[in-house]
Short mmCIF file of C-alpha atoms (C1' of nucleotides) in Angstrom, two decimals:
data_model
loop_
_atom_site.label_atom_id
_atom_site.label_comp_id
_atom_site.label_asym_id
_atom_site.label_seq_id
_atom_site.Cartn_x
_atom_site.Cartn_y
_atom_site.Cartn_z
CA UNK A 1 -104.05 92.52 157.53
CA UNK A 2 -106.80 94.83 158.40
CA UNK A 3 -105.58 97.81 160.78
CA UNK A 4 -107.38 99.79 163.16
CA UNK A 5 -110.94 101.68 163.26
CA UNK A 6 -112.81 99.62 160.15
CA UNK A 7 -116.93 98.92 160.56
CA UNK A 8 -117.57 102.45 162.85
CA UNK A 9 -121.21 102.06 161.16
CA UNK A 10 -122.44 100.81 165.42
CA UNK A 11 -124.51 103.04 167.50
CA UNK A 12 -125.92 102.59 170.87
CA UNK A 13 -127.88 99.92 169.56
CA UNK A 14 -126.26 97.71 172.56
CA UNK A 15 -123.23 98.20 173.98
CA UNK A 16 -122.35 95.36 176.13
CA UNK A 17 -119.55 93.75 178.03
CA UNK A 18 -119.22 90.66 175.78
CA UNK A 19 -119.65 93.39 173.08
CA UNK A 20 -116.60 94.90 174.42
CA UNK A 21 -114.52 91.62 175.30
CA UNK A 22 -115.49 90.68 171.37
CA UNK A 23 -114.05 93.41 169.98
CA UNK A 24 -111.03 93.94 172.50
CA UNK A 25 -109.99 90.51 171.05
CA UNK A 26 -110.37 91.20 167.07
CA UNK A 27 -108.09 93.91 167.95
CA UNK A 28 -105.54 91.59 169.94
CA UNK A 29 -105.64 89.36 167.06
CA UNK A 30 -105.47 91.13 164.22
CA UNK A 31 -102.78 94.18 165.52
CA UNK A 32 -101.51 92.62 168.74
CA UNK A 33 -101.46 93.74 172.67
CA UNK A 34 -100.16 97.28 172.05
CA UNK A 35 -102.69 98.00 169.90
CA UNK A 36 -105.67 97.83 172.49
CA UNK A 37 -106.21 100.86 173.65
CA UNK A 38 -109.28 102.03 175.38
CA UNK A 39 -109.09 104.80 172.23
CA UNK A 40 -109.06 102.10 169.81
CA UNK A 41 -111.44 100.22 171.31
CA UNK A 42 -113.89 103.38 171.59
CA UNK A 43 -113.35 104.17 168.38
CA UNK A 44 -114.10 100.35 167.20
CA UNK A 45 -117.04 100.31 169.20
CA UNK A 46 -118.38 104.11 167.48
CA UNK A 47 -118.60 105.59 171.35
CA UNK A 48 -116.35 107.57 173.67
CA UNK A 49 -113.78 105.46 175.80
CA UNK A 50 -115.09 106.68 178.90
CA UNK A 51 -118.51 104.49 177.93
CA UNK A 52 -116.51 101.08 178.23
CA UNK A 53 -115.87 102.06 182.05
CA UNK A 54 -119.54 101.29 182.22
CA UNK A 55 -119.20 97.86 181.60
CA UNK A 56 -115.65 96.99 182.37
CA UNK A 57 -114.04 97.92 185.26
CA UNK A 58 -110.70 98.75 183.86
CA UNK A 59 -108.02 97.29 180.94
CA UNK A 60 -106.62 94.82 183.65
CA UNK A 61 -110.34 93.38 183.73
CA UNK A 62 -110.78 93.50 180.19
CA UNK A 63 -107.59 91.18 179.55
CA UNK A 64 -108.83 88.73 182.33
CA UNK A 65 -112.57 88.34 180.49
CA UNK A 66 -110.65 88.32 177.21
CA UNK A 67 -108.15 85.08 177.95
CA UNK A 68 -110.76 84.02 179.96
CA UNK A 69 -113.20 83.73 176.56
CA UNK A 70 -110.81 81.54 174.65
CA UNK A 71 -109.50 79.87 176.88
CA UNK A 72 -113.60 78.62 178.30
CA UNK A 73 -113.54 77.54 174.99
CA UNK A 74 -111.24 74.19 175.03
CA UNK A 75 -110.61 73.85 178.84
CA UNK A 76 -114.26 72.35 178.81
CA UNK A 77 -114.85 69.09 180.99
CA UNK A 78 -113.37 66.18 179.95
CA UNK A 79 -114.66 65.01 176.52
CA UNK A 80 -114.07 61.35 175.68
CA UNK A 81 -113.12 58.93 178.07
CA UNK A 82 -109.57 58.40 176.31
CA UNK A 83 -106.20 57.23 178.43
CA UNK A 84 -105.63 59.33 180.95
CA UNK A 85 -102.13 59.94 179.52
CA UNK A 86 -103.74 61.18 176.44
CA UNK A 87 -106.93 63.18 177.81
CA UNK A 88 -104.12 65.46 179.61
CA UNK A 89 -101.58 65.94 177.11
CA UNK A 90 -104.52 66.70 174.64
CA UNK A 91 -106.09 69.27 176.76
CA UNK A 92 -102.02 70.92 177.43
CA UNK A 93 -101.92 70.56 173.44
CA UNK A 94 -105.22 72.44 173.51
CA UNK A 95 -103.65 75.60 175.46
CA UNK A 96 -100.71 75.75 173.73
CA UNK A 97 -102.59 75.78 169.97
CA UNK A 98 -104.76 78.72 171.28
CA UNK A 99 -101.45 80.25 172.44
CA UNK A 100 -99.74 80.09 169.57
CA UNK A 101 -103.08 81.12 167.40
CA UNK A 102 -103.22 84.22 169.74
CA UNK A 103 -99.98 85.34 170.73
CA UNK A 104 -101.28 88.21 173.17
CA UNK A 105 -102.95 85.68 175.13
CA UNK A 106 -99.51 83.84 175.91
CA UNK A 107 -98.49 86.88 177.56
CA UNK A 108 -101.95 87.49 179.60
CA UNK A 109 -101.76 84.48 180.88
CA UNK A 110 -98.46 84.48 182.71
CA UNK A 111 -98.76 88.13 184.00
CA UNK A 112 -102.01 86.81 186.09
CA UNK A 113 -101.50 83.53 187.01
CA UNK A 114 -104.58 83.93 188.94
CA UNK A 115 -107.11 85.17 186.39
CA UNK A 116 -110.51 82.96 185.62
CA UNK A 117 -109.02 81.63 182.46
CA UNK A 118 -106.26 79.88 184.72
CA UNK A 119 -108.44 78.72 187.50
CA UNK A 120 -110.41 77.11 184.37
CA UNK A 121 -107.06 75.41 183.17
CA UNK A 122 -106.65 74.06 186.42
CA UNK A 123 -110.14 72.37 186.78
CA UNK A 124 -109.40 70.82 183.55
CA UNK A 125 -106.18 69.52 184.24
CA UNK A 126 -107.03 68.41 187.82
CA UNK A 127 -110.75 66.64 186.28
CA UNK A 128 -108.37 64.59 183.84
CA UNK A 129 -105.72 63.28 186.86
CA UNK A 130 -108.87 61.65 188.17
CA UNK A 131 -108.04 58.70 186.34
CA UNK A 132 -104.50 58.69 187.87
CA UNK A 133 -103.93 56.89 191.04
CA UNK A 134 -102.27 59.75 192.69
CA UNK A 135 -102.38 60.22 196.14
CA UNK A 136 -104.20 63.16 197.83
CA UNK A 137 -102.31 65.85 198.60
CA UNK A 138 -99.78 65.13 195.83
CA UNK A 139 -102.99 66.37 193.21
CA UNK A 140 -102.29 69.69 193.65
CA UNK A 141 -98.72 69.33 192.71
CA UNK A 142 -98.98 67.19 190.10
CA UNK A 143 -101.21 70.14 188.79
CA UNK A 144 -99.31 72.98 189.33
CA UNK A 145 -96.49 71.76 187.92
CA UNK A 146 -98.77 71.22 184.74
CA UNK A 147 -100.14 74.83 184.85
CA UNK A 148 -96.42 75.89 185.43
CA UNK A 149 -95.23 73.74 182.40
CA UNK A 150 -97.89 75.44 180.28
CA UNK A 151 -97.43 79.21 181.80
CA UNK A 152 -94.05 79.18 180.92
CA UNK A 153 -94.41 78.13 177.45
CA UNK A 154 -97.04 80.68 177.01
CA UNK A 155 -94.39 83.25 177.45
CA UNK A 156 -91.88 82.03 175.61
CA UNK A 157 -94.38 81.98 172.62
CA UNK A 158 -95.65 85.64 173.71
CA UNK A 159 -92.16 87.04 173.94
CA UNK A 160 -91.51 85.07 170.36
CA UNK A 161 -94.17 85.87 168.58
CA UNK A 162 -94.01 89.73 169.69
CA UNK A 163 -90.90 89.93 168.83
CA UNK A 164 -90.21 87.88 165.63
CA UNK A 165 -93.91 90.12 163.56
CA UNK A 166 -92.85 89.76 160.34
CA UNK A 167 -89.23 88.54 160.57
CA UNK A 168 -90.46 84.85 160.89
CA UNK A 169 -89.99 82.68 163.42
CA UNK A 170 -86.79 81.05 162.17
CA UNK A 171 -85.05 83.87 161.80
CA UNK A 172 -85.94 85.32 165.42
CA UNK A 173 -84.71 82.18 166.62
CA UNK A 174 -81.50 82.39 164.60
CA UNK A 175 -81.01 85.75 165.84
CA UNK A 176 -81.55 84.61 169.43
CA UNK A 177 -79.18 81.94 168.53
CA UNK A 178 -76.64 84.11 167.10
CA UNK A 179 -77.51 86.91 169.97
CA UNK A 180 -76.37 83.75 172.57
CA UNK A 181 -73.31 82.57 170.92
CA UNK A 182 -72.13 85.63 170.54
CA UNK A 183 -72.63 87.14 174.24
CA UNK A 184 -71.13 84.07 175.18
CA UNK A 185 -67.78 82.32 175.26
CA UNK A 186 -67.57 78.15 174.54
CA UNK A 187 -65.76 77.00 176.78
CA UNK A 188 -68.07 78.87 179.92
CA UNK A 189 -71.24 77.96 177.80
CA UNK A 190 -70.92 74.77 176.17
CA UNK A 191 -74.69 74.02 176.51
CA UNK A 192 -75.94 77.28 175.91
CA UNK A 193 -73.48 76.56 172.54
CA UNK A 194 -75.26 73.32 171.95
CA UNK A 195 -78.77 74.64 172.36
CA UNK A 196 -78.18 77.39 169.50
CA UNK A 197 -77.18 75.24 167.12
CA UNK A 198 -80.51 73.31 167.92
CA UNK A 199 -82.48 76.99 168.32
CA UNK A 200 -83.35 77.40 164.49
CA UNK A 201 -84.86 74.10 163.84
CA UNK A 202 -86.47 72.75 166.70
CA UNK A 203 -89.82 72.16 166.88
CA UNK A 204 -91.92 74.29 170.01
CA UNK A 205 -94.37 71.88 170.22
CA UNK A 206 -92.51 68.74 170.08
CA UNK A 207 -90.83 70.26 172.90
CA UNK A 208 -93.77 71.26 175.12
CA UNK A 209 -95.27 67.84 174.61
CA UNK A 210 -91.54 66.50 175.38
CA UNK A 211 -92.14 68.78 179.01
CA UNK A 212 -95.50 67.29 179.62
CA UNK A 213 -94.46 63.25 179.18
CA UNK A 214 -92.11 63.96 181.38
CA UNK A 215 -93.69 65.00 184.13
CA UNK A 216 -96.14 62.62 183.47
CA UNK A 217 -93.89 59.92 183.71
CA UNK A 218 -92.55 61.26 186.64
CA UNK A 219 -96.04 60.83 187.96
CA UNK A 220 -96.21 57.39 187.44
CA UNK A 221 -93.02 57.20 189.09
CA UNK A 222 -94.79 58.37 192.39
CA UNK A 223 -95.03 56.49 195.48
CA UNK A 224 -98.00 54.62 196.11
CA UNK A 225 -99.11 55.42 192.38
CA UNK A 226 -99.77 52.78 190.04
CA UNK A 227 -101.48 55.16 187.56
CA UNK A 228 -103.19 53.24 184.55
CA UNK A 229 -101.61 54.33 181.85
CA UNK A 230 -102.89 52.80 178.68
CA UNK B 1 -89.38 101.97 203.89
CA UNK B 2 -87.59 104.63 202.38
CA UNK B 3 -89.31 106.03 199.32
CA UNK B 4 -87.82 107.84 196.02
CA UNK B 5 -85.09 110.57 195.59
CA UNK B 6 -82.53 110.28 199.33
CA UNK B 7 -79.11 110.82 198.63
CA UNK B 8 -79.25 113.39 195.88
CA UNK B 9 -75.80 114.14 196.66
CA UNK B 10 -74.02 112.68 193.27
CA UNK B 11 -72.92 114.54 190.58
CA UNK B 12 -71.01 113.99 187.76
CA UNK B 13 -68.30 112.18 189.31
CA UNK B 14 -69.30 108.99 187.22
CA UNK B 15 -72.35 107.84 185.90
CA UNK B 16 -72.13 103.90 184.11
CA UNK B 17 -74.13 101.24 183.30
CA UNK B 18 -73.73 99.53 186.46
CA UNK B 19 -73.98 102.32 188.61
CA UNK B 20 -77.83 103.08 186.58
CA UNK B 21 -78.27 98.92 187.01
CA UNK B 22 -77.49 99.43 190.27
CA UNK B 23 -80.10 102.44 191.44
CA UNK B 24 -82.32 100.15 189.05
CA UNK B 25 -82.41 97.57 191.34
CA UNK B 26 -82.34 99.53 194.48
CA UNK B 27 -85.60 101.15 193.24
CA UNK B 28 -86.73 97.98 192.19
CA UNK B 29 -86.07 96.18 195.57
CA UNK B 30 -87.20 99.16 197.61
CA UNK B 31 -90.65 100.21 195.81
CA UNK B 32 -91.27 97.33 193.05
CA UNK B 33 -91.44 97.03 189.67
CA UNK B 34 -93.83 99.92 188.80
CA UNK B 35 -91.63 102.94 191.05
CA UNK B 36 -88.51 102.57 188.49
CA UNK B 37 -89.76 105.59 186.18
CA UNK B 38 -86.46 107.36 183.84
CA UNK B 39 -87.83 110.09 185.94
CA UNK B 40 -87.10 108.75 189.25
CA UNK B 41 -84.02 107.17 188.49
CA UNK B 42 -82.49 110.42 187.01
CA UNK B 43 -83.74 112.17 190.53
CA UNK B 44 -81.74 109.01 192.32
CA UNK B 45 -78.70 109.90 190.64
CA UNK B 46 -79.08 113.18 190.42
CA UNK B 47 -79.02 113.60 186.75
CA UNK B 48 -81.54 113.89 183.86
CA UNK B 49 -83.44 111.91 182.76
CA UNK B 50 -81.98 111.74 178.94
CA UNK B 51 -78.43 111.27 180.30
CA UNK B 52 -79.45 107.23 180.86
CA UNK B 53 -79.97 107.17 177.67
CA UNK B 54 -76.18 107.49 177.09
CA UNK B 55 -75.32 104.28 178.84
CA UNK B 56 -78.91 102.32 178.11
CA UNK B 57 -80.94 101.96 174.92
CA UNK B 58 -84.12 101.90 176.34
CA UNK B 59 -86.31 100.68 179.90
CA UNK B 60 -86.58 97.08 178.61
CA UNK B 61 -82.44 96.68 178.15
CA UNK B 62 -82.42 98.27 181.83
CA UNK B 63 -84.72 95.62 183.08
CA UNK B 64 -82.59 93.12 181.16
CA UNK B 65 -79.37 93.91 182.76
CA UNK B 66 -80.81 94.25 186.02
CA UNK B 67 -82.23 90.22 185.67
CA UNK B 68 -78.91 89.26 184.52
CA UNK B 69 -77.22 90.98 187.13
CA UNK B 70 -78.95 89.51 189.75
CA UNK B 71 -79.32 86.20 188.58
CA UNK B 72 -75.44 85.79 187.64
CA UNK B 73 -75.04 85.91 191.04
CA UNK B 74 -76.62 82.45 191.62
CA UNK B 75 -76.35 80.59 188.74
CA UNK B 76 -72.69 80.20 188.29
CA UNK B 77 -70.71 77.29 187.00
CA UNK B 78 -71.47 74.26 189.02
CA UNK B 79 -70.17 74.23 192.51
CA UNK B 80 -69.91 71.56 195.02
CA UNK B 81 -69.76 68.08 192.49
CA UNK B 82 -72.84 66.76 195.01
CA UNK B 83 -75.46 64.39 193.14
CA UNK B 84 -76.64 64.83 190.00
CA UNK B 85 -80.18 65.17 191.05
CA UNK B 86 -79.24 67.86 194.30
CA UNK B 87 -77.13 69.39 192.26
CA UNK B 88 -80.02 70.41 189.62
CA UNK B 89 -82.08 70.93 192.70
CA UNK B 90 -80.09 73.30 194.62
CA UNK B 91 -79.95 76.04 191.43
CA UNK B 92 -84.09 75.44 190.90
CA UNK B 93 -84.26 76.47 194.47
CA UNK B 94 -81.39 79.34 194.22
CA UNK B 95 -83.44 81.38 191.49
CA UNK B 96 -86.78 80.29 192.79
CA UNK B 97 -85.04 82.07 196.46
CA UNK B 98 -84.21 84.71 194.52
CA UNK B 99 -86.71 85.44 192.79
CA UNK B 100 -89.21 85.38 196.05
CA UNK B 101 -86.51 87.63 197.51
CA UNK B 102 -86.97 90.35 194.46
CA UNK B 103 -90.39 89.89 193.53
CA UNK B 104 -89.70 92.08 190.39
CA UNK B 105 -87.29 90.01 189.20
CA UNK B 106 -90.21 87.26 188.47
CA UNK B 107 -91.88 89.39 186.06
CA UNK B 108 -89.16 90.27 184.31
CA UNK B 109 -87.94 86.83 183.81
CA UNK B 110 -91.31 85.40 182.26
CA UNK B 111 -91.67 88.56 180.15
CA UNK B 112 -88.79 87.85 178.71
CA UNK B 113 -87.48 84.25 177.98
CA UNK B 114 -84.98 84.66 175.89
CA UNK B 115 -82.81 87.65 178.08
CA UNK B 116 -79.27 86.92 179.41
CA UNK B 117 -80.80 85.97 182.68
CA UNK B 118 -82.42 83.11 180.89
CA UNK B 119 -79.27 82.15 178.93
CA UNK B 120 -77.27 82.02 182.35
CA UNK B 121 -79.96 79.78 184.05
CA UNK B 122 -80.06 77.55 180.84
CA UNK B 123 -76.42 76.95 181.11
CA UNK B 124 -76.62 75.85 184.95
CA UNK B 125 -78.87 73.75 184.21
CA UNK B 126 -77.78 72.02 181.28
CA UNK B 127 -74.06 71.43 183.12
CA UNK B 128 -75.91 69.88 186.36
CA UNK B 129 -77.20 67.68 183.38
CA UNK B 130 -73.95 66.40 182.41
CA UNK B 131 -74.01 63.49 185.14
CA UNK B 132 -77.29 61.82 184.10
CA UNK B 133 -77.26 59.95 181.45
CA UNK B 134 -79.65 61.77 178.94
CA UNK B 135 -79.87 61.04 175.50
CA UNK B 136 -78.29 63.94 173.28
CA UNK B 137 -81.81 64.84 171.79
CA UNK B 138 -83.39 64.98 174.99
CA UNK B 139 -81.10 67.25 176.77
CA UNK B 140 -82.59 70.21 175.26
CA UNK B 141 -86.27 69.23 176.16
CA UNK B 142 -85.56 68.61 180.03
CA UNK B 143 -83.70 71.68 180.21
CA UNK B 144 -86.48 73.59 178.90
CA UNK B 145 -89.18 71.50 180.61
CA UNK B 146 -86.92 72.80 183.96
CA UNK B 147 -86.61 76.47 182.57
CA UNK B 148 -90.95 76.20 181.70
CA UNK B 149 -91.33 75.28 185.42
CA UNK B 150 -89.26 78.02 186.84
CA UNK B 151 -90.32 80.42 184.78
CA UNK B 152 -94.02 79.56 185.84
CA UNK B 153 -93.46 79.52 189.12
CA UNK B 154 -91.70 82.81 188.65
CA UNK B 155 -94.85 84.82 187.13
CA UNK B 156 -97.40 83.14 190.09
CA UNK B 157 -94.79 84.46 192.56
CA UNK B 158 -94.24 87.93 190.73
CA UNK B 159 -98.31 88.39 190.87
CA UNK B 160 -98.91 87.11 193.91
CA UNK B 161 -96.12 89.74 195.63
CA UNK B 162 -97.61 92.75 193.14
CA UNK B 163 -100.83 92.27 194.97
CA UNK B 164 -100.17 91.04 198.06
CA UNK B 165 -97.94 94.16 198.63
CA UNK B 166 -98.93 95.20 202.25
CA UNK B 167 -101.48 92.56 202.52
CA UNK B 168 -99.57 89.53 203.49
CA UNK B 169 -99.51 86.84 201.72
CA UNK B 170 -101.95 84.23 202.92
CA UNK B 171 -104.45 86.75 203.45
CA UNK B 172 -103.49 87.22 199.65
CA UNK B 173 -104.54 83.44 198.86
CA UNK B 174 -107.35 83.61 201.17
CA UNK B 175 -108.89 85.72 198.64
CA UNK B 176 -107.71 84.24 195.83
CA UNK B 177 -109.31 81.06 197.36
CA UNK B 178 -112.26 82.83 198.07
CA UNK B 179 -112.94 84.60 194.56
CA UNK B 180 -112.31 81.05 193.13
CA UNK B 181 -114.92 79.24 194.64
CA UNK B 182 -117.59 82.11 194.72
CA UNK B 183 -116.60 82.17 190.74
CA UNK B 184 -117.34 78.82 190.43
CA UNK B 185 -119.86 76.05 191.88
CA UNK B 186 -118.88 73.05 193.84
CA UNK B 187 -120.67 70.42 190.89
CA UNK B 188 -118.66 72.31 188.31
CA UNK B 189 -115.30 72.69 189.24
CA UNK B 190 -114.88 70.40 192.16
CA UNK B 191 -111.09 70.41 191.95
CA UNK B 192 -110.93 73.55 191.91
CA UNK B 193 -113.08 74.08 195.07
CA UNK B 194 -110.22 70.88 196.60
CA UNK B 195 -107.68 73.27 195.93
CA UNK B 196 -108.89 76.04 197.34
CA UNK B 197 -109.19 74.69 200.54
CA UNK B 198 -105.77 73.97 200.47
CA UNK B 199 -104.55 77.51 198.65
CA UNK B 200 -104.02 79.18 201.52
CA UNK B 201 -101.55 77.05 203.88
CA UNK B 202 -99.84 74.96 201.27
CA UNK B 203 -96.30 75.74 200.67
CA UNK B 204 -94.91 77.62 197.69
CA UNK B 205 -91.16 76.16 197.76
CA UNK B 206 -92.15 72.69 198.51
CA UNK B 207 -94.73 72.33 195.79
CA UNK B 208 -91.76 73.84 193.49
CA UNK B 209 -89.53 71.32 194.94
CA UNK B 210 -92.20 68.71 194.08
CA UNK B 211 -92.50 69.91 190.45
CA UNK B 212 -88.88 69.53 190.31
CA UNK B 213 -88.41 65.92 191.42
CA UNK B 214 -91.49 65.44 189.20
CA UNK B 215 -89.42 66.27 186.05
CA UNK B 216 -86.35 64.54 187.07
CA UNK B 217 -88.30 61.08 187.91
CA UNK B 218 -89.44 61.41 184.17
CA UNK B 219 -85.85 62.03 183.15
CA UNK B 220 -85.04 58.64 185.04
CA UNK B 221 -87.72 56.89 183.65
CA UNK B 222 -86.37 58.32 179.96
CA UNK B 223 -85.36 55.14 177.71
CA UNK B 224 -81.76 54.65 177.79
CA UNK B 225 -81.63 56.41 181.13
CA UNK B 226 -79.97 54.90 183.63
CA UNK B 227 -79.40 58.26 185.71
CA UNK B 228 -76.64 58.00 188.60
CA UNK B 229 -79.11 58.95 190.99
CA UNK B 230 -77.25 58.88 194.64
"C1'" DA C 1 -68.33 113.90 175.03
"C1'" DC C 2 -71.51 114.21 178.25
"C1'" DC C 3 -75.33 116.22 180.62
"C1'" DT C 4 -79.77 118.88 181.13
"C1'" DG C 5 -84.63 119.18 181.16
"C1'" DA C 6 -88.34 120.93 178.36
"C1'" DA C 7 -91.10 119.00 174.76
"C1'" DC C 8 -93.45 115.30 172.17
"C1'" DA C 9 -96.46 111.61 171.54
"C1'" DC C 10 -98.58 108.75 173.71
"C1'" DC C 11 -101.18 106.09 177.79
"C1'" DG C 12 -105.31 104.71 181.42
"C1'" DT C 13 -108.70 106.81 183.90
"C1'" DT C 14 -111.97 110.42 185.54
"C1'" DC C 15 -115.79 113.37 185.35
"C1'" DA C 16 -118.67 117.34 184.13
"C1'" DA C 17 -121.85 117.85 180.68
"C1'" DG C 18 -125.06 116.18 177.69
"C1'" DT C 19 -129.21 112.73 176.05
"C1'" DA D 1 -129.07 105.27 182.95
"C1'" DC D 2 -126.02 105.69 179.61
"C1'" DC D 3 -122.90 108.06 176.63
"C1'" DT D 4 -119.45 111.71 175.25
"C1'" DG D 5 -114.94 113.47 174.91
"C1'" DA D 6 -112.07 116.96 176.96
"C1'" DA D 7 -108.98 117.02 180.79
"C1'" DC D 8 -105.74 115.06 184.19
"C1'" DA D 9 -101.76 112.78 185.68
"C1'" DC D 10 -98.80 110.22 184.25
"C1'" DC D 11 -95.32 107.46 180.96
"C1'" DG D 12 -90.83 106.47 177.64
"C1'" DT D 13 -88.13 108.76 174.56
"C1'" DT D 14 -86.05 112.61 171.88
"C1'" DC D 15 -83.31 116.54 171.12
"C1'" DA D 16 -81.85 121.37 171.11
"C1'" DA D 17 -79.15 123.75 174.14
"C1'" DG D 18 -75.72 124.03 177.36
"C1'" DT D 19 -70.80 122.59 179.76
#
DNA sequence: ACCTGAACACCGTTCAAGT
DNA sequence: ACCTGAACACCGTTCAAGT
């Protein structure tokens, strides 16, 4: 609810780079992505912008430590010893909560697939298929089609979420639904006709987790795999 | 190799919305994603820059039409009645191709999820569905848990190519490899360190292609799924 | 009706000047 | 060494003025 610029009581008491990263998010949360500005952020922060170049190489960086901060925060080693089934689709669940919680980060994530907070994703995911009797050099697949799953969720939620501030999520999705149907004739779209009427009330998360069983079952599917589910 | 502003020769014999979609792309194609300026497309078709604005609201509903146009291309109704499973396939791989082929268009597409592009790909995809035997309620999720993986894929492409610009591209994911395990110790993040190893020579398309028959073996293991696999 | 291009309101980033 | 904030080189978009 808060806007820009409150608390400008700070000094050079200690300026720092998780200082910076701290603050870069409050202002991602509470006003979203456009509203980080290295002005904003100075004036946050009670210092000139050109200070933060100090600490932070430039707003590209800034993002990365910024995703990579919440995202360090769940994608943790494995916690307890649950079904391998579960352990992964909880950590996926994990993501996509934080994702939906901060909608900027949705959009961070799938512009740099290759930013820390990924390469931490991807150490969780690959730590919990341990427990999975997959074969060697099919790991890495299994994994990236995990990351994938999640990356392109994220930006659906990111593009949603930027989009429907305010209006409310059904209605952005009845819009999109609308915007579809419209565009589009019956009979040379009967799905995308389907879908819509789905659009509205559908749940995103059911979905996701739908996307992740999936591919999990398609796992256990695998040659030579015999995974243990529970 | 040509850069900005050759043939200056137009005038106002007919400016349109595909003709600007079309210098869009060409700029697009020819000097990526961060060369198409209103600026340098007015100087393309020798016009100003405000005249766009006649046949296009703004840059993102350029970018938009310039995703659609390319993608409508490819993902026409279904073609060749081959197996259900090829069939699905054989479009994953068509924008995947695509996409590789205009790195730009990757971006756009994950920025985006809910442009026409998207709503042409959706329909593909849900009409190569047809043949298998999925569950009404489910036909939704696997076409989005297909659409999540592309547009996944799509964003790790679009970065990789925005970076890799000049570089080539294993060198590329020799340093991505690199900065990963420097980032992060062997004890720590030991899958990560695996994959590393094999960042550099694996094989973008295939592991695509294995993410795909990964979601597809879940939709055959789906209760009351007896798929007509060939 | 359509085109022109200067002007406006922003950006990220740099860098001389201060402390 | 660190901070300041004006200045630079851009953007997308608007709009009076032309044809």
């Amino acid at each position: 609810m808060q806007k820009s610029g409150q608390r400008a009581g700070r000094r050079r008491d200690g300026l720092s780079a998780s200082v910076i990263v701290g603050a870069a998010i409050e202002i991602l949360d509470a006003d979203g992505e456009e509203a980080l500005t290295f002005r904003a952020l100075a004036a946050r922060l009670a210092t000139g912008s050109g200070a933060i170049y100090h600490y932070v190489a430039n707003k590209d960086e800034l993002l990365d430590a910024a995703a990579a901060e919440l995202v360090g925060r769940i994608a943790g080693p494995s916690p307890a010893p649950a079904a391998a089934d579960e352990s992964v689709l909880a950590l996926m669940l994990g993501v996509f909560d934080m994702i939906n919680a901060h909608p900027w980060l949705g959009a961070q994530l799938s512009r740099k697939p290759w930013q820390t907070a990924i390469l931490h994703v991807f150490e969780s995911v690959g730590q919990r298929l341990e427990s999975f009797a997959i074969p060697q050099e099919s790991r890495f697949d299994v994994a990236s089609a995990l990351v994938n799953h999640m990356l392109g969720a994220a930006g659906q939620s990111a593009a949603g979420s930027r989009i429907a501030h305010g209006v409310g999520r059904s209605a952005f999705l009845k819009d999109v639904a609308r915007d579809w149907t419209s565009r589009a004739s019956p009979d040379e779209y009967p799905f995308v006709h389907a879908i819509a009427a789905q659009l509205a009330h559908h749940d995103d998360r059911q979905q996701f987790t739908a996307g992740v069983n999936l591919i999990l079952a398609g796992v256990a599917a695998l040659p030579q795999t015999g995974a243990d589910r529970s």
